[in-house]
Coordinates of C-alpha atoms in Angstrom, one line a residue:
M386 CA 11.2 165.6 -34.9
E387 CA 12.9 165.0 -38.0
R388 CA 15.7 166.9 -39.0
P389 CA 15.8 168.4 -42.3
K390 CA 18.3 167.0 -44.8
P391 CA 21.4 169.3 -45.6
V392 CA 21.0 170.8 -49.1
T393 CA 23.6 169.1 -51.4
G394 CA 25.3 170.1 -54.7
K395 CA 27.6 173.1 -55.9
Y396 CA 26.6 176.7 -54.1
I397 CA 25.1 178.9 -56.4
P398 CA 25.0 182.5 -55.6
P399 CA 21.6 184.1 -55.3
H400 CA 22.0 186.4 -58.5
L401 CA 22.9 183.4 -60.3
R402 CA 20.3 181.2 -59.6
N403 CA 17.7 180.3 -62.1
K404 CA 19.4 181.9 -64.9
N405 CA 19.5 179.5 -67.3
T406 CA 19.1 176.4 -65.7
D407 CA 16.5 175.4 -62.8
Y408 CA 18.7 174.5 -59.8
S409 CA 15.4 173.2 -57.7
A410 CA 15.8 169.4 -58.1
S411 CA 19.4 169.3 -57.3
H412 CA 19.1 171.7 -54.5
A413 CA 16.3 169.7 -53.0
I414 CA 14.2 173.2 -52.9
P415 CA 10.6 173.1 -53.6
Q416 CA 9.1 175.5 -55.8
A417 CA 5.5 175.8 -56.9
E418 CA 6.8 177.4 -60.3
S419 CA 10.4 177.4 -61.7
N420 CA 11.7 181.1 -62.6
T421 CA 14.1 181.1 -65.9
K422 CA 13.5 184.3 -66.3
K423 CA 16.9 186.6 -66.8
Y424 CA 17.7 188.2 -63.6
I425 CA 17.4 191.9 -63.2
P426 CA 19.1 193.9 -60.2
P427 CA 16.9 196.2 -58.2
H428 CA 18.1 199.6 -59.6
M429 CA 17.2 198.5 -63.1
R430 CA 13.6 196.9 -62.5
S431 CA 10.9 198.6 -64.2
R432 CA 13.4 200.8 -66.2
A433 CA 11.3 199.5 -69.4
S434 CA 8.2 201.8 -68.5
E435 CA 10.1 204.8 -67.5
L436 CA 12.0 204.6 -70.5
T437 CA 8.8 205.9 -72.1
D438 CA 7.4 208.3 -70.0
N439 CA 7.4 211.2 -72.8
I440 CA 7.2 209.0 -75.5
P441 CA 3.9 208.1 -77.3
Q442 CA 3.9 204.3 -77.6
T443 CA 2.4 203.3 -81.0
K444 CA 2.6 200.4 -83.3
S445 CA 6.9 201.3 -83.5
A446 CA 7.2 199.2 -80.6
T447 CA 6.2 196.0 -83.1
M448 CA 7.7 197.5 -86.0
S449 CA 8.6 195.4 -88.9
L450 CA 11.8 195.9 -90.6
A451 CA 9.7 196.2 -93.7
E452 CA 7.9 199.2 -92.0
R453 CA 11.5 200.7 -90.8
A454 CA 12.3 200.5 -94.7
E455 CA 9.6 202.5 -95.9
L456 CA 11.4 205.5 -94.5
A457 CA 14.8 204.4 -96.1
P458 CA 14.1 202.8 -100.0
S459 CA 17.9 201.9 -99.8
T460 CA 17.8 199.9 -96.6
P461 CA 19.3 196.6 -97.4
K462 CA 17.3 193.3 -97.1
R463 CA 18.9 190.1 -96.2
G464 CA 15.9 188.1 -97.8
D465 CA 12.3 188.2 -98.2
S466 CA 11.8 185.9 -95.6
F467 CA 13.3 188.2 -92.9
V468 CA 11.9 191.4 -94.0
G469 CA 8.4 191.8 -92.6
S470 CA 8.7 189.8 -89.7
T471 CA 9.0 191.4 -86.1
V472 CA 12.5 192.4 -84.8
P473 CA 13.9 189.2 -83.5
N474 CA 15.1 189.5 -79.6
M475 CA 13.6 192.5 -79.3
D476 CA 14.1 194.6 -76.1
E477 CA 14.2 198.1 -74.7
L478 CA 16.7 199.2 -77.1
D479 CA 14.3 198.4 -80.3
V480 CA 11.6 200.3 -78.7
V481 CA 11.3 203.7 -81.0
G482 CA 9.1 206.2 -80.3
L483 CA 7.4 207.4 -84.0
Y484 CA 7.0 211.2 -83.0
T485 CA 8.1 213.6 -79.9
R486 CA 7.4 217.1 -79.3
D487 CA 9.3 217.7 -76.4
F488 CA 12.8 218.7 -75.6
I489 CA 14.4 215.2 -74.3
R490 CA 17.0 215.3 -71.6
G491 CA 19.6 212.9 -70.8
G492 CA 23.0 212.3 -69.0
C493 CA 23.4 214.0 -65.8
A494 CA 19.9 216.3 -66.7
D495 CA 17.8 213.6 -67.1
P496 CA 14.9 214.2 -65.0
R497 CA 14.2 210.6 -63.9
F498 CA 17.9 210.7 -62.2
S499 CA 18.4 214.3 -61.5
H500 CA 15.2 216.2 -59.9
G501 CA 14.4 220.0 -60.1
S502 CA 16.5 222.6 -61.6
V503 CA 20.3 223.3 -61.3
L504 CA 18.9 226.9 -60.5
D505 CA 17.4 225.7 -57.3
Q506 CA 18.6 226.6 -53.8
A507 CA 19.0 223.1 -53.0
F508 CA 21.9 222.7 -56.1
I509 CA 23.7 225.7 -54.8
P510 CA 26.7 223.8 -53.2
K511 CA 29.0 222.2 -55.9
R512 CA 28.8 218.7 -54.8
A513 CA 25.1 218.8 -54.3
G514 CA 23.8 217.8 -57.7
R515 CA 25.9 214.8 -58.4
V516 CA 24.4 212.1 -60.5
P517 CA 26.2 208.5 -59.4
K518 CA 26.3 205.7 -61.4
V519 CA 23.1 204.6 -62.7
A520 CA 21.3 202.4 -65.0
S521 CA 21.9 204.3 -68.5
V522 CA 18.4 204.6 -70.5
A523 CA 19.1 205.2 -74.2
F524 CA 16.7 207.4 -76.1
G525 CA 15.0 206.6 -79.8
S526 CA 12.6 208.2 -82.0
F527 CA 11.8 209.2 -85.4
G528 CA 11.6 212.7 -86.5
G529 CA 11.6 215.2 -89.3
G530 CA 8.6 215.5 -92.0
L531 CA 5.7 217.7 -91.7
Q532 CA 3.2 217.4 -89.0
D533 CA 0.3 219.4 -88.2
D534 CA 0.4 221.4 -85.1
D535 CA -2.7 220.0 -84.0
C536 CA -2.4 216.4 -84.8
D537 CA -2.4 213.8 -81.8
V538 CA 1.3 212.5 -81.8
S539 CA -0.3 209.1 -81.0
S540 CA -1.9 208.6 -84.3
V541 CA 1.3 209.3 -86.3
Q542 CA 2.0 206.5 -88.7
V543 CA 5.3 205.5 -90.8
S544 CA 3.7 206.9 -94.0
D545 CA 3.0 210.5 -92.5
L546 CA 6.8 210.9 -91.8
S547 CA 7.1 209.9 -95.5
L548 CA 5.8 213.2 -97.0
S549 CA 9.0 215.3 -96.7
T550 CA 12.3 215.4 -98.5
L551 CA 14.3 214.6 -95.3
R552 CA 13.3 212.8 -92.3
W553 CA 15.4 211.0 -89.5
E554 CA 15.8 208.2 -86.9
I555 CA 17.8 209.4 -83.9
G556 CA 19.2 207.3 -81.0
A557 CA 21.1 208.9 -77.8
I558 CA 22.6 207.7 -74.8
S559 CA 24.8 209.2 -72.1
E560 CA 27.1 206.5 -69.9
C561 CA 28.8 207.1 -66.9
G562 CA 31.5 204.5 -67.5
V563 CA 34.2 204.1 -64.9
R564 CA 34.1 207.6 -63.5
D565 CA 32.5 207.7 -60.3
Y566 CA 29.9 210.3 -61.6
N567 CA 28.1 211.3 -64.9
E568 CA 29.0 215.0 -65.7
D569 CA 27.6 214.7 -69.7
S570 CA 24.3 215.6 -70.7
F571 CA 22.5 215.8 -74.0
L572 CA 19.2 217.4 -75.2
V573 CA 17.2 216.3 -78.2
S574 CA 14.2 217.8 -80.1
N575 CA 12.5 216.0 -83.6
D576 CA 10.3 219.2 -83.7
L577 CA 12.1 222.4 -82.3
L578 CA 8.9 224.6 -83.3
N579 CA 6.6 223.5 -80.7
A580 CA 9.4 222.4 -78.6
L581 CA 9.8 226.4 -78.4
H582 CA 6.4 227.1 -78.4
A583 CA 6.1 225.5 -75.2
I584 CA 8.7 227.2 -73.3
P585 CA 7.2 230.3 -71.2
S586 CA 8.1 233.5 -73.0
Q587 CA 7.4 237.4 -72.2
C588 CA 6.8 237.7 -75.7
P589 CA 4.5 235.3 -77.6
T590 CA 5.6 233.1 -80.6
P591 CA 5.3 235.2 -83.5
L592 CA 2.8 233.7 -86.2
S593 CA 5.1 233.8 -88.8
W594 CA 6.9 230.6 -87.0
K595 CA 4.5 228.6 -88.7
R596 CA 5.8 225.8 -91.4
E597 CA 5.4 227.7 -94.4
G598 CA 8.7 227.8 -96.3
A599 CA 9.7 224.6 -94.2
S600 CA 10.7 221.3 -95.8
H601 CA 10.6 219.7 -92.6
S602 CA 10.0 220.2 -88.9
P603 CA 13.5 221.4 -87.4
G604 CA 15.7 219.0 -85.2
L605 CA 18.0 219.9 -82.7
F606 CA 20.6 217.4 -81.3
A607 CA 23.2 218.5 -78.5
I608 CA 26.1 217.3 -76.5
F609 CA 27.7 218.9 -73.5
D610 CA 30.4 217.4 -71.7
G611 CA 31.0 218.7 -68.1
H612 CA 34.2 218.9 -66.1
C613 CA 34.7 220.2 -62.5
G614 CA 31.2 219.7 -61.9
N615 CA 28.1 219.0 -63.8
Q616 CA 26.5 222.7 -63.3
A617 CA 27.4 223.8 -66.8
A618 CA 26.3 220.6 -68.7
R619 CA 22.9 221.1 -66.7
F620 CA 22.3 224.4 -67.1
A621 CA 23.1 224.3 -70.5
V622 CA 20.4 221.7 -71.5
E623 CA 17.7 223.4 -69.2
R624 CA 18.4 226.8 -70.7
F625 CA 19.6 226.4 -74.1
G626 CA 16.1 226.0 -76.0
H627 CA 15.3 229.7 -73.9
Y628 CA 18.5 231.4 -75.9
I629 CA 17.2 229.9 -79.2
K630 CA 14.0 231.0 -79.0
E631 CA 14.9 234.8 -77.5
E632 CA 17.3 234.7 -80.8
L633 CA 14.8 234.1 -83.0
Q634 CA 12.4 236.6 -81.6
R635 CA 14.7 239.3 -81.7
D636 CA 16.2 238.4 -85.1
A637 CA 13.4 236.5 -86.6
V638 CA 12.5 237.3 -90.3
P639 CA 9.5 237.3 -92.1
G640 CA 8.3 233.6 -92.9
C641 CA 10.0 230.8 -91.6
P642 CA 13.1 231.9 -89.2
F643 CA 14.8 228.8 -89.7
G644 CA 17.1 229.7 -92.9
P645 CA 20.1 227.9 -92.7
E646 CA 22.0 231.2 -92.8
N647 CA 19.8 232.7 -90.2
V648 CA 20.5 229.5 -87.7
E649 CA 24.2 230.2 -87.9
A650 CA 23.8 233.4 -86.1
V651 CA 21.2 232.4 -83.9
L652 CA 23.4 229.4 -83.0
R653 CA 26.5 231.5 -82.6
N654 CA 24.6 234.2 -80.4
A655 CA 22.8 231.9 -78.2
I656 CA 25.7 230.0 -77.1
V657 CA 27.7 233.4 -76.5
K658 CA 25.0 234.6 -74.2
M659 CA 24.3 231.4 -72.3
D660 CA 28.0 231.4 -71.6
D661 CA 27.9 235.1 -70.4
E662 CA 25.0 234.2 -68.2
F663 CA 26.1 231.0 -66.6
C664 CA 29.5 232.6 -66.0
L665 CA 27.6 235.2 -64.0
L666 CA 25.8 232.8 -62.3
C667 CA 28.4 230.8 -61.0
Q668 CA 29.5 233.7 -58.3
E669 CA 25.5 234.5 -57.1
N670 CA 24.2 233.7 -54.3
G671 CA 26.9 231.9 -52.5
R672 CA 27.6 229.8 -55.2
E673 CA 31.3 228.9 -56.0
W674 CA 30.8 226.8 -58.8
E675 CA 33.9 226.5 -61.3
S676 CA 32.3 224.0 -63.7
G677 CA 32.8 224.2 -67.3
A678 CA 31.2 222.2 -70.3
T679 CA 32.4 221.7 -74.2
A680 CA 29.5 221.8 -76.4
L681 CA 28.3 220.3 -79.7
I682 CA 25.0 221.4 -81.2
A683 CA 23.7 220.3 -84.3
M684 CA 20.5 221.5 -86.1
L685 CA 18.6 220.4 -89.1
V686 CA 16.9 223.1 -90.6
N687 CA 15.4 223.0 -94.6
E688 CA 17.3 220.0 -95.6
H689 CA 20.8 221.6 -94.1
L690 CA 22.7 220.6 -91.0
V691 CA 24.5 223.5 -89.2
I692 CA 26.7 222.7 -86.3
A693 CA 28.1 224.4 -83.8
N694 CA 30.9 223.1 -81.6
L695 CA 33.2 224.3 -78.5
G696 CA 36.0 222.2 -77.2
D697 CA 36.7 218.8 -78.2
C698 CA 33.3 216.8 -78.9
R699 CA 33.1 215.9 -82.4
G700 CA 30.4 215.2 -85.3
V701 CA 30.9 213.3 -88.4
L702 CA 28.5 212.7 -91.5
C703 CA 28.9 209.7 -93.7
R704 CA 27.4 209.0 -96.8
S705 CA 27.2 206.8 -99.7
V706 CA 27.4 208.6 -103.2
E707 CA 26.8 207.5 -106.9
D708 CA 29.9 209.5 -107.8
G709 CA 32.9 208.8 -105.9
S710 CA 35.4 210.6 -108.3
A711 CA 34.0 214.0 -107.5
Y712 CA 34.2 213.4 -103.4
T713 CA 37.7 212.4 -103.9
R714 CA 38.4 216.1 -105.3
M715 CA 37.0 217.3 -102.1
K716 CA 39.6 218.0 -99.2
D717 CA 37.2 217.7 -96.6
W718 CA 35.7 214.2 -97.7
V719 CA 37.8 211.2 -97.0
K720 CA 37.0 207.8 -98.5
L721 CA 36.0 204.9 -96.3
E722 CA 38.4 201.9 -97.0
N723 CA 37.2 198.2 -97.3
W724 CA 39.2 196.3 -94.9
D725 CA 38.1 193.2 -96.7
N726 CA 37.8 190.4 -93.7
D727 CA 40.2 191.7 -91.2
V728 CA 38.0 194.6 -89.4
V729 CA 34.8 195.3 -88.0
G730 CA 31.7 195.3 -90.7
A731 CA 33.7 193.2 -93.2
D732 CA 30.9 190.6 -93.4
L733 CA 29.0 192.5 -96.1
T734 CA 26.0 190.9 -98.0
A735 CA 24.9 191.6 -101.4
A736 CA 23.4 194.7 -100.6
S737 CA 26.4 196.2 -99.1
S738 CA 29.0 194.8 -101.7
S739 CA 32.5 196.0 -102.2
D740 CA 31.6 198.4 -104.3
V741 CA 29.8 200.3 -102.1
W742 CA 32.6 200.8 -100.1
D743 CA 34.3 202.8 -103.1
Q744 CA 31.6 205.2 -103.0
C745 CA 31.5 205.8 -99.0
F746 CA 32.9 209.2 -97.6
F747 CA 32.7 210.7 -94.4
R748 CA 33.6 214.0 -93.0
E749 CA 34.6 215.9 -89.8
V750 CA 31.7 218.5 -89.5
T751 CA 33.4 220.3 -86.5
N752 CA 36.9 221.9 -85.4
T753 CA 38.6 220.6 -82.1
H754 CA 39.6 223.5 -79.7
T755 CA 42.5 222.3 -77.9
P756 CA 45.7 224.2 -76.8
S757 CA 48.1 222.0 -79.4
V758 CA 46.0 223.8 -82.3
E759 CA 48.0 226.7 -83.8
E760 CA 45.3 229.1 -84.1
E761 CA 44.0 228.4 -80.2
R762 CA 47.6 228.4 -79.2
K763 CA 48.6 232.2 -80.9
R764 CA 45.0 233.3 -79.2
I765 CA 46.1 232.2 -75.7
E766 CA 49.6 233.3 -76.1
K767 CA 48.2 236.9 -77.1
A768 CA 46.0 236.8 -73.9
N769 CA 49.4 236.4 -72.0
G770 CA 48.7 232.8 -71.2
W771 CA 51.1 230.1 -71.9
I772 CA 50.7 226.1 -72.6
T773 CA 52.1 223.0 -70.9
T774 CA 52.6 219.8 -72.5
D775 CA 52.6 216.1 -71.1
Q776 CA 53.4 213.1 -72.2
D777 CA 51.9 209.6 -71.5
I778 CA 51.6 205.9 -72.4
P779 CA 47.7 204.8 -71.7
I780 CA 48.9 201.5 -70.4
A781 CA 45.9 201.6 -68.0
Q782 CA 43.6 201.5 -71.0
L783 CA 45.0 198.4 -72.0
R784 CA 44.3 197.1 -68.3
R785 CA 40.6 198.5 -68.8
M786 CA 40.0 196.8 -72.0
D787 CA 37.5 193.8 -72.6
F788 CA 38.8 191.2 -74.8
L789 CA 35.6 189.4 -74.7
D790 CA 34.4 191.8 -77.0
E791 CA 34.9 190.7 -80.5
D792 CA 35.1 194.5 -82.0
V793 CA 37.6 195.3 -79.4
R794 CA 40.1 192.3 -80.3
T795 CA 39.4 193.3 -84.2
I796 CA 40.3 197.1 -83.6
F797 CA 43.3 196.2 -81.2
N798 CA 44.6 193.6 -83.4
R799 CA 44.6 196.2 -86.4
C800 CA 46.5 198.7 -84.6
I801 CA 49.1 196.5 -83.3
R802 CA 49.3 194.4 -86.7
Y803 CA 49.6 197.3 -89.1
A804 CA 52.8 199.4 -89.4
D805 CA 51.1 202.6 -90.7
G806 CA 48.2 202.2 -87.9
N807 CA 45.5 201.5 -90.2
M808 CA 44.9 200.3 -93.6
M809 CA 44.3 203.6 -95.3
S810 CA 46.3 204.2 -98.2
S811 CA 44.8 207.5 -99.3
A812 CA 47.0 210.5 -99.3
N813 CA 45.5 212.3 -96.3
T814 CA 46.0 209.4 -93.9
S815 CA 49.0 207.0 -95.4
E816 CA 51.3 209.1 -93.0
R817 CA 49.3 208.0 -89.9
S818 CA 51.5 205.9 -87.4
T819 CA 50.8 203.6 -84.9
K820 CA 51.0 206.2 -82.0
E821 CA 48.0 208.0 -83.3
C822 CA 45.8 204.9 -83.7
K823 CA 43.5 205.5 -80.3
T824 CA 43.4 202.0 -79.4
A825 CA 47.0 201.2 -79.1
P826 CA 48.3 201.2 -75.8
H827 CA 51.6 201.9 -76.8
R828 CA 51.0 205.1 -78.3
I829 CA 52.4 208.3 -77.0
L830 CA 49.9 210.9 -75.7
H831 CA 50.5 214.7 -76.1
I832 CA 48.5 216.8 -73.7
S833 CA 48.5 220.2 -74.1
R834 CA 46.7 222.3 -71.1
V835 CA 46.0 226.2 -70.9
C836 CA 48.2 227.7 -68.1
G837 CA 48.9 224.1 -67.2
E838 CA 45.0 223.4 -66.2
L839 CA 42.5 222.8 -68.9
A840 CA 42.9 220.8 -71.9
V841 CA 40.5 222.3 -74.1
S842 CA 40.9 226.0 -75.2
R843 CA 36.8 226.8 -75.7
A844 CA 34.2 226.2 -73.6
L845 CA 31.1 227.2 -71.7
G846 CA 31.7 228.5 -68.1
D847 CA 35.3 228.4 -67.0
R848 CA 34.7 231.7 -65.7
D849 CA 38.3 231.9 -63.9
F850 CA 39.8 231.7 -67.7
K851 CA 37.8 234.6 -68.9
A852 CA 38.2 238.3 -68.7
A853 CA 35.0 239.6 -68.3
F854 CA 34.3 237.8 -65.0
N855 CA 37.5 238.6 -63.0
S856 CA 38.9 241.5 -61.2
L857 CA 41.0 244.1 -63.2
S858 CA 44.5 244.4 -62.1
R859 CA 45.5 246.3 -58.8
E860 CA 48.0 248.6 -61.3
A861 CA 45.0 249.1 -63.8
E862 CA 47.3 248.8 -66.6
D863 CA 45.9 249.0 -70.0
Q864 CA 47.2 248.3 -73.8
I865 CA 46.1 249.6 -76.8
D866 CA 44.7 246.6 -78.7
P867 CA 46.5 246.0 -82.3
S868 CA 43.7 247.5 -84.4
G869 CA 44.0 250.7 -82.0
S870 CA 40.0 250.8 -81.4
S871 CA 39.6 249.7 -78.2
L872 CA 41.6 249.5 -74.7
V873 CA 42.1 245.7 -73.3
P874 CA 42.3 245.7 -69.7
W875 CA 44.9 243.3 -67.9
W876 CA 43.3 241.2 -65.3
D877 CA 44.0 238.9 -62.5
S878 CA 43.1 235.3 -62.4
P879 CA 41.7 233.8 -59.0
L880 CA 43.4 230.5 -59.9
F881 CA 47.3 229.6 -58.2
F882 CA 48.7 228.7 -61.5
S883 CA 52.4 227.9 -61.8
Y884 CA 53.6 230.6 -63.6
P885 CA 56.8 230.9 -65.6
D886 CA 59.5 232.6 -64.2
D887 CA 59.3 235.6 -66.6
H888 CA 55.3 236.0 -66.2
N889 CA 53.7 239.3 -64.6
H890 CA 50.8 237.4 -63.3
R891 CA 48.4 239.1 -65.4
F892 CA 46.4 238.5 -68.7
Q893 CA 44.8 240.1 -71.5
G894 CA 41.5 238.7 -73.1
D895 CA 40.2 235.4 -72.4
L896 CA 42.6 232.4 -71.9
V897 CA 39.3 230.0 -72.8
S898 CA 36.9 231.1 -75.2
G899 CA 33.3 230.8 -75.5
V900 CA 33.0 231.7 -79.0
P901 CA 31.8 228.7 -81.1
D902 CA 32.9 227.8 -84.7
V903 CA 29.9 227.0 -87.0
Q904 CA 29.5 225.2 -90.1
M905 CA 26.8 224.3 -92.6
V906 CA 26.5 221.2 -94.9
K907 CA 23.5 220.4 -97.4
I908 CA 21.6 216.8 -96.4
G909 CA 20.1 214.6 -98.9
E910 CA 21.6 215.7 -102.2
D911 CA 20.9 213.9 -104.9
G912 CA 22.9 210.9 -105.7
V913 CA 23.2 210.3 -101.8
T914 CA 22.1 207.3 -100.0
N915 CA 23.1 205.5 -96.2
E916 CA 23.7 208.8 -94.8
F917 CA 23.7 209.3 -90.9
L918 CA 25.4 211.7 -88.5
L919 CA 27.5 210.8 -85.3
L920 CA 27.9 212.9 -82.7
A921 CA 29.8 212.3 -79.4
C922 CA 32.2 213.8 -76.4
D923 CA 35.8 213.1 -76.2
G924 CA 35.1 209.8 -74.0
L925 CA 34.1 208.1 -77.4
W926 CA 37.0 210.0 -79.5
D927 CA 39.9 209.4 -77.1
V928 CA 40.0 205.6 -77.7
I929 CA 38.6 205.0 -81.3
D930 CA 39.8 206.5 -84.7
T931 CA 36.8 208.4 -86.7
D932 CA 37.0 205.7 -89.6
D933 CA 36.5 202.8 -87.0
A934 CA 33.5 204.5 -85.7
V935 CA 32.3 205.3 -88.9
R936 CA 32.8 201.9 -89.9
V937 CA 31.0 200.3 -87.0
V938 CA 27.8 202.6 -86.8
R939 CA 27.6 201.9 -90.9
D940 CA 27.7 198.3 -90.2
L941 CA 24.9 198.4 -87.4
L942 CA 22.4 200.6 -89.2
F943 CA 22.7 199.2 -92.9
R944 CA 23.8 195.6 -92.5
K945 CA 22.4 194.5 -89.2
M946 CA 19.6 197.1 -89.9
W947 CA 19.8 198.0 -86.0
T948 CA 18.1 201.1 -84.5
A949 CA 20.0 204.3 -84.3
K950 CA 19.1 203.9 -80.4
R951 CA 20.7 200.4 -80.3
A952 CA 23.6 201.6 -82.5
A953 CA 24.5 204.5 -80.3
A954 CA 24.0 202.1 -77.2
R955 CA 26.4 199.7 -78.8
L956 CA 29.0 202.4 -80.0
A957 CA 29.2 204.0 -76.3
E958 CA 29.5 200.1 -75.0
L959 CA 32.4 199.6 -77.2
A960 CA 33.9 202.7 -76.1
I961 CA 33.8 201.6 -72.4
H962 CA 35.5 198.5 -73.7
L963 CA 38.1 199.8 -75.5
G964 CA 38.9 201.4 -72.1
S965 CA 37.8 204.9 -72.2
S966 CA 38.4 206.7 -68.7
D967 CA 35.5 209.0 -69.5
N968 CA 31.8 209.5 -69.5
V969 CA 30.9 208.2 -72.9
T970 CA 27.5 210.4 -74.7
V971 CA 26.7 209.3 -78.2
I972 CA 24.1 210.4 -80.6
V973 CA 23.7 208.6 -83.9
V974 CA 21.1 210.3 -86.6
R975 CA 20.1 208.0 -89.6
L976 CA 18.9 210.4 -92.3
F977 CA 16.5 209.5 -94.8
A978 CA 16.0 211.7 -97.7
G979 CA 13.0 210.6 -100.1
A980 CA 11.1 212.3 -102.9
K981 CA 10.0 215.8 -102.9
P982 CA 6.7 216.3 -101.3
T983 CA 3.7 216.9 -103.9
K984 CA 2.5 220.7 -104.3

């Protein structure tokens, strides 16, 4: 029998074979048909079908740029020959659902990766609920508008969403990054009324919860960044809707309950109640959970953004305006400077000329809660706590950077090149140094911690730092509250702190607070265009400055005309390429404000 001839030529690993070239001829391997498709690892196969489990697939999967522009008359167009054609090189990041009613959960609470509820007995052990590295799946959908309660969501058209004064397109993603486990989660609802109605409750949804008095369907977007386990982040995603519904049922006013002022109180009370119940749960039925989570929760109600936060997750609102002089005088708004040809997003078309840069402003809509903030420091020290500060130079971040990414090289070069850390010349930012540029690996980090442990001063959970969930001091010693209206008991923490020499090993009040800050901003004002909201955990903000992030997203949405879903995925990818050492969760909400509905 003739011996088969040996295969000649360069060895090609199996996962690279037939990727771009047919190697069958050079390797003398007979094939009935050459496979030239891109290799897909086994753990990522069939992901496209899983992506849309809860999203009705409509013509949005092949929506043209012209159709997307119907939702935003100000969308830049790059030529008649381009507009009207389908999105080139479309993949799953371009698949955007037109309408969703249910709560969408992501990250460590994604039902595709984390089965069951964190309340199930199987998840009582601290490590039972860990979600290892999996292929992240982005979510994208349109929302807002006024939809009939009984309408078929599969029949919703682009024109149906154009009747309201406020609509939006959302993109959300949670990446594990370099960590072994993902402890972040996110929660999205584009139609909060219907999502709440589906939650079982002892009390039926009041009839007043109809759409009379509402200019658009309320939306909710939340990020929970867990630490010391994912239990707090999962609990928040699974239960927050219940607490919102309970507060609305208890405090609802006649007519629509989603007035902005009412929502402020509802958000604050729901977060506090959720924190209390989770802290109690951490020690029930054999649980020994030590988990906590920072929180960022935004609601769009009656053309207002109401946003609550705990910890170091941050939100940024960006818009282009007709009257830039008015915004220049507002201390909360910062002008987005034009970096000419030296930065990301500088290759602007005529639709996004230098005149637009002069009228583009952004503002942070959250307060960061870290021990280094003066107000937080005073509260911690009043509770007999203390703050430690460590210094570090993040050289490891440099080793993790991916310099094949053009945006990474651009941002990195700017941090190294310019003495002031950025090219901003406004009074609010001209004194920034290169050490404060989040991408500069030679900057000095000052990390403050509560009692040498936690780097955030407000969070859900972290029961060992809260007075109500720990035992009173054996000496039962009380101190009169400064207001004279109550007694503040001393309590002992179960943690083994490195106490200062003169410390009595007891505390009064919370070291870590569960009470959020709440802010409200009007959306869709006259003269405002190209408006979007960016929400992200510290996995993004640790490696990129606010103006860089805003500039990147603005370029993707309004110059490249990407979907919000793809923009969110790209920003999370950029954070990882910039060397982020944490999980990265990003939500991008592009806001469309149009004409008032006809009565």
